[in-house]
Coordinates of C-alpha atoms in Angstrom, one line a residue:
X1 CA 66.2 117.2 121.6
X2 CA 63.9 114.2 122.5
X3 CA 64.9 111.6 124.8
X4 CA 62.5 108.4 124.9
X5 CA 61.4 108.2 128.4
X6 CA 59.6 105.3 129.9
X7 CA 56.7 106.3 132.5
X8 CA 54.1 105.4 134.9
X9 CA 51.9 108.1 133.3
X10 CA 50.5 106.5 129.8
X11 CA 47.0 105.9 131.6
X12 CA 47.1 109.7 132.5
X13 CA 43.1 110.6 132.4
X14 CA 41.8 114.8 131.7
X15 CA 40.5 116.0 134.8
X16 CA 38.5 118.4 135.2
X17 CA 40.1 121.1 136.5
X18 CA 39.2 125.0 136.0
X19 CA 42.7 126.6 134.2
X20 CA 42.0 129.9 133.1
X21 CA 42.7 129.7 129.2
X22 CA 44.7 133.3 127.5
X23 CA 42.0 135.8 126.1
X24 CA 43.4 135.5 123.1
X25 CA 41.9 135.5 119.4
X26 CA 43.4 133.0 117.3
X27 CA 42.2 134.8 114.3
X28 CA 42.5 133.3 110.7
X29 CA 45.8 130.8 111.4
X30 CA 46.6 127.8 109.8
X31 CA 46.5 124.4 111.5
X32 CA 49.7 123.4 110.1
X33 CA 52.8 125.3 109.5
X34 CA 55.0 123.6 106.7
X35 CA 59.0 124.2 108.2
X36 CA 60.4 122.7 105.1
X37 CA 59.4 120.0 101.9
X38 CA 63.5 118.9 101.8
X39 CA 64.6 115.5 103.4
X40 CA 66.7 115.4 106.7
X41 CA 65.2 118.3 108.5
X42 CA 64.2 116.9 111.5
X43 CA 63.0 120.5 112.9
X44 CA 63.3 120.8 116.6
X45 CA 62.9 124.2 118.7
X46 CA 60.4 127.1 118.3
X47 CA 59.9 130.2 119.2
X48 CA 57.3 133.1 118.3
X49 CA 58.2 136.8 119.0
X50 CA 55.9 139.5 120.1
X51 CA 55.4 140.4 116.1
X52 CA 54.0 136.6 115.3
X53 CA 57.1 136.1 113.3
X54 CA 57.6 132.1 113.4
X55 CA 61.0 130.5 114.0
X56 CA 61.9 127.1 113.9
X57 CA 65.0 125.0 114.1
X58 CA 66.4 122.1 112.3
X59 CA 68.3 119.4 114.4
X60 CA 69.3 117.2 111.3
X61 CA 71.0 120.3 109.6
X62 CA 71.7 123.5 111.7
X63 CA 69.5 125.4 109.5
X64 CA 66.3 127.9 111.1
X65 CA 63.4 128.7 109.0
X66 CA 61.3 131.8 109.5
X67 CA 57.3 132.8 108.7
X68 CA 54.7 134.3 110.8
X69 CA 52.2 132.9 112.5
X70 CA 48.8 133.7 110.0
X71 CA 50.8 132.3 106.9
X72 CA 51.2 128.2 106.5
X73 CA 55.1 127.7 105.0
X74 CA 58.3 129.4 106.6
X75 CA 61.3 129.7 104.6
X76 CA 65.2 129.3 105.1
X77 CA 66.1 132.2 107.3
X78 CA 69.9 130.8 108.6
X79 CA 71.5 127.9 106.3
X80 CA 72.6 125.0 107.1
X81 CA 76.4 125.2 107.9
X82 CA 76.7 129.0 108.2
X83 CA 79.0 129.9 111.3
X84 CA 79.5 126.4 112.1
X85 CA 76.0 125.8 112.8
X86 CA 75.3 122.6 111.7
X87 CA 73.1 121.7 114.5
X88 CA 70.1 123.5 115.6
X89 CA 68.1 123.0 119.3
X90 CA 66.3 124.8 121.5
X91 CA 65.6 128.8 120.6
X92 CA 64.1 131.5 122.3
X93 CA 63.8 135.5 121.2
X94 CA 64.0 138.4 123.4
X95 CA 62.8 141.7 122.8
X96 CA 65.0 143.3 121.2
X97 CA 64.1 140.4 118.7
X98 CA 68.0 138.9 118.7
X99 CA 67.2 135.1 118.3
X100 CA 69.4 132.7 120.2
X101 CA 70.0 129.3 119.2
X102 CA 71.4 125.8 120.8
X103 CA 73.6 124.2 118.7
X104 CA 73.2 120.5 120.4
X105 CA 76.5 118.6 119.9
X106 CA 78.2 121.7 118.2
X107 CA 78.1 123.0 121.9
X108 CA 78.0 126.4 120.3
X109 CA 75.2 129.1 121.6
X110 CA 74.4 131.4 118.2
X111 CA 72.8 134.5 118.5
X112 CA 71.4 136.7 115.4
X113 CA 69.9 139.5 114.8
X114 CA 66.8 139.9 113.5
X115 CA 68.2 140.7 109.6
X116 CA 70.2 137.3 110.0
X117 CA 73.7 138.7 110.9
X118 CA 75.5 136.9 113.8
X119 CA 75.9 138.9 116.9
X120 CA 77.5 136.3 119.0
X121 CA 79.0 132.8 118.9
X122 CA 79.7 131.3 122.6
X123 CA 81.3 127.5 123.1
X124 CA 80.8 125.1 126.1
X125 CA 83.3 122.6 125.8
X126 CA 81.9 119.0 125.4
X127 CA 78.7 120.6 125.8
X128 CA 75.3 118.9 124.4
X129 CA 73.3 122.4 124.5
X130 CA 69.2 121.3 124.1
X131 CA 67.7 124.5 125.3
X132 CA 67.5 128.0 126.2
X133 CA 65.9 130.5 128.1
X134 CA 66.4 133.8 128.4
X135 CA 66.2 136.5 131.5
X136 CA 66.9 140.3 131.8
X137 CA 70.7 139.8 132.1
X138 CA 71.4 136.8 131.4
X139 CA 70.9 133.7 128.5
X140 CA 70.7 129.7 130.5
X141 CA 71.2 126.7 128.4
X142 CA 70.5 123.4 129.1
X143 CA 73.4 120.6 128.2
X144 CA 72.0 117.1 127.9
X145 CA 75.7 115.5 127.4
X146 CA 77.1 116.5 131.0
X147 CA 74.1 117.5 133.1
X148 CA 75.5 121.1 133.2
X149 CA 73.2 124.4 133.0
X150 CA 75.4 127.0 131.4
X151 CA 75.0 130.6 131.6
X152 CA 76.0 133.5 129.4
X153 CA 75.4 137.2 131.0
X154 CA 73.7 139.8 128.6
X155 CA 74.5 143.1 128.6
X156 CA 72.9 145.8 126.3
X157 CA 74.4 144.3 122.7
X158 CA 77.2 142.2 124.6
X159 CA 77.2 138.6 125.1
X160 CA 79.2 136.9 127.5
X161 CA 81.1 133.8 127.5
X162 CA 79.5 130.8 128.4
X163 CA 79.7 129.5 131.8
X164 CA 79.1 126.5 133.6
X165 CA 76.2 127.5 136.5
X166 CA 75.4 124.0 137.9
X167 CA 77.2 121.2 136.9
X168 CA 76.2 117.5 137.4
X169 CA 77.4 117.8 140.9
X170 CA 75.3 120.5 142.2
X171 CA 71.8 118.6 141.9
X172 CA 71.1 116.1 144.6
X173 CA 71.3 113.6 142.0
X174 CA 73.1 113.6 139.2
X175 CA 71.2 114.5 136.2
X176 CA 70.1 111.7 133.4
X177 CA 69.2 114.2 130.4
X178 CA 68.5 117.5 130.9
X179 CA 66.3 119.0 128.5
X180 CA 63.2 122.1 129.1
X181 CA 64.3 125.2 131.1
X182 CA 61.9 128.2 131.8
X183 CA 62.7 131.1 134.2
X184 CA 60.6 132.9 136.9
X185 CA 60.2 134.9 139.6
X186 CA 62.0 137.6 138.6
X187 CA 64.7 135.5 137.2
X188 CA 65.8 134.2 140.4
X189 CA 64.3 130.7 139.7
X190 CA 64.5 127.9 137.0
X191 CA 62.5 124.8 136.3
X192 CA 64.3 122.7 134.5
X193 CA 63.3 119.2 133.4
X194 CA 65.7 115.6 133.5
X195 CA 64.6 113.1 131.2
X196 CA 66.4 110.7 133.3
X197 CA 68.0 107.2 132.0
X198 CA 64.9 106.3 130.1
X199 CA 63.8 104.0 133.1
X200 CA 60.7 104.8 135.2
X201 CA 61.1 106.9 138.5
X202 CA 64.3 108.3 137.2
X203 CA 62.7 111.5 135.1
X204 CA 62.7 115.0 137.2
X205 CA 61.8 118.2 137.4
X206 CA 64.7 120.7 139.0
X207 CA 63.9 123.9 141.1
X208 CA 67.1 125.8 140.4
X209 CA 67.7 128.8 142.6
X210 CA 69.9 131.1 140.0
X211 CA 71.4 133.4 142.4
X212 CA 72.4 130.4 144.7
X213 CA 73.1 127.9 142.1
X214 CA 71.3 124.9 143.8
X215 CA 69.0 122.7 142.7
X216 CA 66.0 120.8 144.4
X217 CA 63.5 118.5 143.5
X218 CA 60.1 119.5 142.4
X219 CA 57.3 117.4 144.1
X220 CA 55.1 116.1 140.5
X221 CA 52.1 115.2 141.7
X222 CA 49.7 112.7 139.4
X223 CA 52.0 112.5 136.4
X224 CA 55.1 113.2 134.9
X225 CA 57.3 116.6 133.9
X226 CA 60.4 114.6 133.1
X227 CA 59.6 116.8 129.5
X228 CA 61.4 117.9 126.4
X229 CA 59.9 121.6 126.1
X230 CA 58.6 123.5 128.5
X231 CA 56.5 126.5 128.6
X232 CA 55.7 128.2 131.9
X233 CA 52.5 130.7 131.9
X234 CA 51.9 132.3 135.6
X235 CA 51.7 129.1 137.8
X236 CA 50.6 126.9 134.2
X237 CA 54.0 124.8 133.5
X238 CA 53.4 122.7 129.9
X239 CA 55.6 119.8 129.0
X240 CA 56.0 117.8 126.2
X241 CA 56.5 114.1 127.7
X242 CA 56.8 110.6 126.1
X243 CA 55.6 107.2 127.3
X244 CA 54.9 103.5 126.8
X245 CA 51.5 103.6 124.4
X246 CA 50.6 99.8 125.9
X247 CA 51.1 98.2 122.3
X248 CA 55.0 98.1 122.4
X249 CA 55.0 101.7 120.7
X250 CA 55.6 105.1 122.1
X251 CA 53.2 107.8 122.6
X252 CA 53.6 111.9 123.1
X253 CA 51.6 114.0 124.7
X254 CA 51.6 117.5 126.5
X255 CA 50.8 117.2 130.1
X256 CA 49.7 121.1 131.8
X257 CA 50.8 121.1 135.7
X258 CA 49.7 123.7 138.1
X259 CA 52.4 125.1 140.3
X260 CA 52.7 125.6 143.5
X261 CA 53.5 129.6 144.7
X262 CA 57.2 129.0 145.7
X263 CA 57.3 126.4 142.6
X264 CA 58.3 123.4 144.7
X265 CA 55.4 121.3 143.7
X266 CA 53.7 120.6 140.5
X267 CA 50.6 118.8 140.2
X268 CA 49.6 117.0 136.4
X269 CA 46.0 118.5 135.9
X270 CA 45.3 117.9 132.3
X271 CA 46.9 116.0 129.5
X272 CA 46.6 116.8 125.7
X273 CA 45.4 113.8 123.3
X274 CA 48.5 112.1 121.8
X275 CA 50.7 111.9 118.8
X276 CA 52.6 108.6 117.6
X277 CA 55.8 108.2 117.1
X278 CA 55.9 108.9 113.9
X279 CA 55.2 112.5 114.4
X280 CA 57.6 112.1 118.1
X281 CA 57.0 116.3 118.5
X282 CA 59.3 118.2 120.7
X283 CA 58.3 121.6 122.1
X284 CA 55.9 123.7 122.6
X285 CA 55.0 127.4 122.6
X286 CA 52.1 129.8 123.0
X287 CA 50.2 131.1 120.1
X288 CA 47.3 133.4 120.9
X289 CA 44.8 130.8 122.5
X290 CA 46.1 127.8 121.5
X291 CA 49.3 125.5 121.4
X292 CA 51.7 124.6 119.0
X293 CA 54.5 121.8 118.7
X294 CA 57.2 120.7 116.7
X295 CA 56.4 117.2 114.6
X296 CA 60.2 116.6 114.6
X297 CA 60.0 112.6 113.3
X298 CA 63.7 112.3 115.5
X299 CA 61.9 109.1 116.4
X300 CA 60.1 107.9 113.3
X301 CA 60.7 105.0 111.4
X302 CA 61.6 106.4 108.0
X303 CA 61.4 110.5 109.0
X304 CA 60.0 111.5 105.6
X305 CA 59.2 115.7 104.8
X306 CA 57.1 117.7 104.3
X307 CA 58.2 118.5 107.8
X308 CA 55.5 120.1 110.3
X309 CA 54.3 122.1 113.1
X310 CA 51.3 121.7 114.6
X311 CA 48.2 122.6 117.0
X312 CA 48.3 120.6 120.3
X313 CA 45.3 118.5 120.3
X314 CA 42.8 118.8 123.2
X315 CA 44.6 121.1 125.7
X316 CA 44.7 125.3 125.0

């Protein structure tokens, strides 16, 4: 879920770094992917599994469409409304191919299996949740609403209950709006980004030690990762930010920032050319050699379908 976020960073120029880009074919793909031609979809999250099957949630109705990757329109795959779900957020898919869902302002975590059928329905109460990620043993989500990072330990086929990690009171400051989450090193570590109040200086990126349930600051470095989505490759951390465009408008963009070994610093190496409000995208994932994001319209004028994802433009 997007949170307009003034920043410092709307000048950001591409450098030239070297970044190693994924040895990947992107094959025969389309350029856009049409999530749905109804009204009020407002799509939001993404997700791709191993297979190239596509998923994609709706924020504005709870529903998730599903396609694949090489074919250009996904279809209904969980309606609106079923099991409560009338909100959709952040997903992710492990590999056993169970998808699990956010349910924003539901403060419901959903997870499926891959014929539809719900496995699992966990509650946070009060709970905003934005965004998930997923380890070994355990599911984290992200809750924008109290500045909590709940967890939920996996199992085999069981799902736990949903408990509060970190709260607001375990980060040095307490957080603004906390949004993308990714896990490394083993799952011992998560980088989670704050969106802040909306005011400059106030967006962050958290170090989150899992085992010891702190959090610390990240050092950003020549930009901004105060992001909606994330997407972590190696030491390669994407975000999907939002800043002033210098005509009274907003602009998005996905900035690339090269982390440090221990992940206590992140320096802003490259930024992807932007999209308009109109289009106000989300997140991002990987697909083959290239990047995709979520044209969600939460921030346009008069959101109008058909409602899209899209290639990133300028940045792999």
């Amino acid at each position: 879920m997007k949170k307009l976020l003034a920043s410092t960073t709307a000048g950001l120029a591409v450098l030239t770094v070297a970044v190693p880009t994924p040895a990947l074919a992107v094959g025969s793909r389309p350029h856009t992917y049409v999530v749905s031609r109804e009204p009020g979809v407002l799509p939001e999250g993404i997700a791709v599994d191993r297979d190239g099957t596509l998923y994609v949630s709706s924020v504005g109705t709870g529903a998730v469409y599903r396609g694949h990757v090489r074919n250009r329109e996904l279809r209904p795959f969980l309606p609106s409304g079923a099991d409560g779900r009338t909100r959709a957020a952040g997903l992710d898919v492990d590999r056993k191919g169970r998808l699990f869902v956010a349910g924003w302002d539901t403060g419901a975590l959903f997870v499926h299996a891959p014929d539809g059928e719900l496995l699992a329905r966990r509650t946070g109460p009060g709970a905003a949740l934005n965004d998930v990620a997923l380890t070994a043993d355990a599911v984290y989500l992200t809750d924008s609403a109290t500045g909590t990072v709940w967890r939920a330990t996996l199992n085999g086929p069981e799902v736990g209950n949903l408990v509060r990690w970190l709260t607001a009171a375990d980060f040095p400051v307490a957080p603004g709006f906390l949004n993308g989450i990714v896990v490394t090193d083993g799952g011992r570590i998560a980088l989670v980004a704050d969106q802040g109040s909306g005011q400059p200086g106030t967006e962050r990126l958290w170090r989150v030690d899992l085992v010891e349930r702190t959090a610390t600051a990240v050092e950003v470095v020549d930009g901004q990762m105060g992001a909606d989505g994330l997407l972590l490759e190696g030491d390669r951390l994407y975000g999907v930010v939002n800043f002033p465009d210098g005509a009274g408008g907003w602009a998005f963009a996905v900035n690339l920032a090269m982390l440090d070994a221990d992940r206590r610093t992140a320096r802003v190496v490259r930024q992807s050319r932007p999209a308009d409000l109109s289009q106000s995208p989300t997140t991002v994932v990987r697909d083959a050699g290239r990047l995709l994001w979520v044209n969600s319209q939460l921030n346009a004028p008069t959101p109008a379908p058909p409602f899209t994802v899209t290639q990133v433009p300028g940045l792999r």
